[in-house]
């Protein structure tokens, strides 16, 4: 299978434990051009077979499920259905989530966002206490460009996210990935479409990269 071939390739390259495999992406989200929705029973087939193929090639590989893009309550129901189809087992090491719109104290803009990240993560902790969460995408992604007048607010928002997770949620959230590098990806970049550094935003990225925030 393709999953086995990919795993064998990176295993033979000697990457070892620094490689993780996220199986599917935002499969729980319907009617979105960036997602490929699957019914839970169909997702279970893919997850089960992909996990088996990857484990066969590399028993120590880290497996992450999906990158859930719906709200936490809806996402948990989806995961539970997948789990039930697989005999109440999830053959993964972590649950990938994309908590767009979640904030720490206040949203970066008026009218933006859906709620508090702490409440979002609490739902996962209650329902899957033994499975860590990987935030494989978070940021301020919009269909329309966000001009320089928004950069400072965005930088404060991302700084709050990284600080909060590092200081208060590190036992649950093992990985936190900022989306994205360039504005070519839904205007969420640390650099603009011409590759120019976005003031304030890129400065926070450098602090995260250099571990100066935590």
GROMACS .gro file of C-alpha atoms in nm:
model
  214
    1UNK     CA    1   0.000   0.000   0.000
    2UNK     CA    2   0.100   0.363  -0.033
    3UNK     CA    3   0.107   0.402   0.345
    4UNK     CA    4   0.353   0.115   0.374
    5UNK     CA    5   0.572   0.254   0.096
    6UNK     CA    6   0.588   0.597   0.258
    7UNK     CA    7   0.670   0.447   0.596
    8UNK     CA    8   0.943   0.227   0.453
    9UNK     CA    9   1.093   0.524   0.270
   10UNK     CA   10   1.127   0.739   0.582
   11UNK     CA   11   1.229   0.446   0.800
   12UNK     CA   12   1.517   0.371   0.563
   13UNK     CA   13   1.619   0.737   0.561
   14UNK     CA   14   1.689   0.705   0.931
   15UNK     CA   15   1.448   0.970   1.056
   16UNK     CA   16   1.327   0.743   1.335
   17UNK     CA   17   1.119   0.899   1.612
   18UNK     CA   18   1.105   1.246   1.456
   19UNK     CA   19   0.856   1.119   1.197
   20UNK     CA   20   0.483   1.104   1.271
   21UNK     CA   21   0.203   1.005   1.035
   22UNK     CA   22  -0.128   1.188   1.041
   23UNK     CA   23  -0.390   0.965   0.884
   24UNK     CA   24  -0.628   1.182   0.679
   25UNK     CA   25  -0.700   1.552   0.727
   26UNK     CA   26  -1.025   1.719   0.834
   27UNK     CA   27  -1.229   1.418   0.728
   28UNK     CA   28  -1.500   1.519   0.974
   29UNK     CA   29  -1.578   1.849   0.797
   30UNK     CA   30  -1.842   1.859   0.525
   31UNK     CA   31  -1.874   2.109   0.241
   32UNK     CA   32  -1.531   2.264   0.274
   33UNK     CA   33  -1.292   2.298  -0.022
   34UNK     CA   34  -0.989   2.227   0.198
   35UNK     CA   35  -1.134   1.907   0.344
   36UNK     CA   36  -1.220   1.559   0.215
   37UNK     CA   37  -1.519   1.444   0.420
   38UNK     CA   38  -1.567   1.076   0.496
   39UNK     CA   39  -1.849   0.905   0.678
   40UNK     CA   40  -1.716   0.764   1.007
   41UNK     CA   41  -1.764   0.405   0.895
   42UNK     CA   42  -1.558   0.474   0.581
   43UNK     CA   43  -1.295   0.659   0.780
   44UNK     CA   44  -1.266   0.356   1.008
   45UNK     CA   45  -1.172   0.135   0.712
   46UNK     CA   46  -0.898   0.374   0.601
   47UNK     CA   47  -0.769   0.430   0.954
   48UNK     CA   48  -0.758   0.060   1.035
   49UNK     CA   49  -0.582  -0.044   0.717
   50UNK     CA   50  -0.339   0.250   0.711
   51UNK     CA   51  -0.244   0.201   1.075
   52UNK     CA   52  -0.186  -0.170   1.019
   53UNK     CA   53   0.033  -0.105   0.714
   54UNK     CA   54   0.238   0.163   0.889
   55UNK     CA   55   0.289  -0.045   1.203
   56UNK     CA   56   0.404  -0.340   0.995
   57UNK     CA   57   0.681  -0.133   0.839
   58UNK     CA   58   0.769   0.056   1.155
   59UNK     CA   59   0.622  -0.073   1.484
   60UNK     CA   60   0.750   0.236   1.667
   61UNK     CA   61   0.592   0.490   1.430
   62UNK     CA   62   0.377   0.763   1.583
   63UNK     CA   63   0.024   0.770   1.442
   64UNK     CA   64  -0.204   1.073   1.464
   65UNK     CA   65  -0.570   1.068   1.368
   66UNK     CA   66  -0.724   1.305   1.115
   67UNK     CA   67  -0.691   1.668   1.226
   68UNK     CA   68  -1.048   1.726   1.348
   69UNK     CA   69  -1.193   2.049   1.212
   70UNK     CA   70  -1.546   2.056   1.351
   71UNK     CA   71  -1.630   2.178   1.700
   72UNK     CA   72  -1.506   1.959   1.983
   73UNK     CA   73  -1.849   1.814   2.064
   74UNK     CA   74  -1.920   1.720   1.703
   75UNK     CA   75  -1.566   1.592   1.650
   76UNK     CA   76  -1.581   1.367   1.956
   77UNK     CA   77  -1.904   1.207   1.830
   78UNK     CA   78  -1.735   1.143   1.497
   79UNK     CA   79  -1.431   0.984   1.663
   80UNK     CA   80  -1.655   0.768   1.882
   81UNK     CA   81  -1.831   0.634   1.572
   82UNK     CA   82  -1.497   0.553   1.410
   83UNK     CA   83  -1.385   0.387   1.732
   84UNK     CA   84  -1.702   0.178   1.756
   85UNK     CA   85  -1.660   0.058   1.398
   86UNK     CA   86  -1.308  -0.057   1.486
   87UNK     CA   87  -1.421  -0.267   1.779
   88UNK     CA   88  -1.395   0.022   2.028
   89UNK     CA   89  -1.024   0.063   1.960
   90UNK     CA   90  -0.836   0.355   1.807
   91UNK     CA   91  -0.502   0.239   1.660
   92UNK     CA   92  -0.334   0.576   1.709
   93UNK     CA   93  -0.105   0.753   1.952
   94UNK     CA   94  -0.274   1.093   1.937
   95UNK     CA   95  -0.577   1.280   1.811
   96UNK     CA   96  -0.502   1.557   1.562
   97UNK     CA   97  -0.719   1.867   1.603
   98UNK     CA   98  -0.756   2.202   1.427
   99UNK     CA   99  -0.914   2.438   1.684
  100UNK     CA  100  -0.956   2.738   1.458
  101UNK     CA  101  -1.155   3.015   1.619
  102UNK     CA  102  -1.063   2.916   1.975
  103UNK     CA  103  -0.893   3.179   2.189
  104UNK     CA  104  -0.744   3.218   2.537
  105UNK     CA  105  -0.903   3.533   2.683
  106UNK     CA  106  -1.032   3.744   2.394
  107UNK     CA  107  -1.047   3.700   2.015
  108UNK     CA  108  -0.807   3.903   1.801
  109UNK     CA  109  -1.097   4.078   1.625
  110UNK     CA  110  -1.453   4.171   1.717
  111UNK     CA  111  -1.696   3.907   1.603
  112UNK     CA  112  -1.424   3.651   1.536
  113UNK     CA  113  -1.398   3.312   1.701
  114UNK     CA  114  -1.614   3.042   1.856
  115UNK     CA  115  -1.505   3.008   2.217
  116UNK     CA  116  -1.229   2.935   2.465
  117UNK     CA  117  -0.953   2.689   2.387
  118UNK     CA  118  -0.962   2.562   2.746
  119UNK     CA  119  -1.325   2.453   2.704
  120UNK     CA  120  -1.248   2.291   2.370
  121UNK     CA  121  -0.960   2.089   2.514
  122UNK     CA  122  -1.163   1.996   2.822
  123UNK     CA  123  -1.409   1.804   2.603
  124UNK     CA  124  -1.128   1.596   2.455
  125UNK     CA  125  -0.976   1.535   2.799
  126UNK     CA  126  -1.311   1.416   2.936
  127UNK     CA  127  -1.388   1.186   2.644
  128UNK     CA  128  -1.037   1.059   2.567
  129UNK     CA  129  -0.837   1.096   2.889
  130UNK     CA  130  -0.570   0.850   2.781
  131UNK     CA  131  -0.507   0.984   2.430
  132UNK     CA  132  -0.303   1.304   2.391
  133UNK     CA  133  -0.401   1.581   2.155
  134UNK     CA  134  -0.184   1.716   1.876
  135UNK     CA  135  -0.287   2.059   1.753
  136UNK     CA  136  -0.167   2.005   1.397
  137UNK     CA  137  -0.308   2.338   1.277
  138UNK     CA  138  -0.402   2.662   1.449
  139UNK     CA  139  -0.384   3.024   1.342
  140UNK     CA  140  -0.586   3.307   1.194
  141UNK     CA  141  -0.690   3.183   0.851
  142UNK     CA  142  -0.933   3.385   0.640
  143UNK     CA  143  -1.050   3.374   0.280
  144UNK     CA  144  -0.984   3.747   0.239
  145UNK     CA  145  -0.643   3.913   0.291
  146UNK     CA  146  -0.564   4.055   0.633
  147UNK     CA  147  -0.368   4.378   0.605
  148UNK     CA  148  -0.081   4.507   0.820
  149UNK     CA  149  -0.328   4.680   1.050
  150UNK     CA  150  -0.418   4.333   1.181
  151UNK     CA  151  -0.067   4.195   1.231
  152UNK     CA  152  -0.024   4.308   1.590
  153UNK     CA  153  -0.357   4.157   1.698
  154UNK     CA  154  -0.273   3.830   1.523
  155UNK     CA  155   0.069   3.817   1.687
  156UNK     CA  156  -0.082   3.868   2.034
  157UNK     CA  157  -0.335   3.594   1.966
  158UNK     CA  158  -0.072   3.339   1.860
  159UNK     CA  159   0.157   3.433   2.146
  160UNK     CA  160  -0.128   3.377   2.391
  161UNK     CA  161  -0.201   3.037   2.235
  162UNK     CA  162   0.157   2.911   2.261
  163UNK     CA  163   0.206   3.050   2.612
  164UNK     CA  164  -0.116   2.899   2.742
  165UNK     CA  165  -0.057   2.555   2.594
  166UNK     CA  166   0.302   2.543   2.715
  167UNK     CA  167   0.223   2.657   3.067
  168UNK     CA  168  -0.114   2.495   3.133
  169UNK     CA  169  -0.189   2.221   2.880
  170UNK     CA  170   0.144   2.055   2.804
  171UNK     CA  171   0.034   1.732   2.972
  172UNK     CA  172  -0.252   1.697   2.722
  173UNK     CA  173  -0.124   1.880   2.413
  174UNK     CA  174   0.201   1.718   2.300
  175UNK     CA  175   0.241   1.906   1.970
  176UNK     CA  176   0.133   2.253   1.856
  177UNK     CA  177   0.178   2.356   1.491
  178UNK     CA  178   0.120   2.710   1.366
  179UNK     CA  179  -0.064   2.739   1.034
  180UNK     CA  180   0.085   2.866   0.807
  181UNK     CA  181   0.415   2.983   0.664
  182UNK     CA  182   0.286   3.194   0.374
  183UNK     CA  183  -0.026   3.396   0.299
  184UNK     CA  184  -0.066   3.170  -0.004
  185UNK     CA  185  -0.236   2.941   0.247
  186UNK     CA  186  -0.559   3.119   0.339
  187UNK     CA  187  -0.384   3.447   0.428
  188UNK     CA  188  -0.257   3.290   0.752
  189UNK     CA  189   0.114   3.330   0.690
  190UNK     CA  190   0.412   3.455   0.881
  191UNK     CA  191   0.519   3.600   0.547
  192UNK     CA  192   0.300   3.758   0.278
  193UNK     CA  193   0.239   3.626  -0.075
  194UNK     CA  194   0.564   3.782  -0.194
  195UNK     CA  195   0.761   3.617   0.085
  196UNK     CA  196   0.805   3.940   0.280
  197UNK     CA  197   0.817   3.901   0.658
  198UNK     CA  198   0.501   4.025   0.831
  199UNK     CA  199   0.602   4.255   1.114
  200UNK     CA  200   0.492   4.145   1.461
  201UNK     CA  201   0.362   3.809   1.333
  202UNK     CA  202   0.702   3.680   1.225
  203UNK     CA  203   0.857   3.816   1.543
  204UNK     CA  204   0.633   3.587   1.748
  205UNK     CA  205   0.725   3.296   1.522
  206UNK     CA  206   1.091   3.362   1.598
  207UNK     CA  207   1.017   3.363   1.971
  208UNK     CA  208   0.835   3.031   1.941
  209UNK     CA  209   1.112   2.884   1.725
  210UNK     CA  210   1.379   2.992   1.971
  211UNK     CA  211   1.172   2.880   2.272
  212UNK     CA  212   1.170   3.228   2.421
  213UNK     CA  213   0.796   3.239   2.484
  214UNK     CA  214   0.791   2.939   2.714
   0.00000   0.00000   0.00000
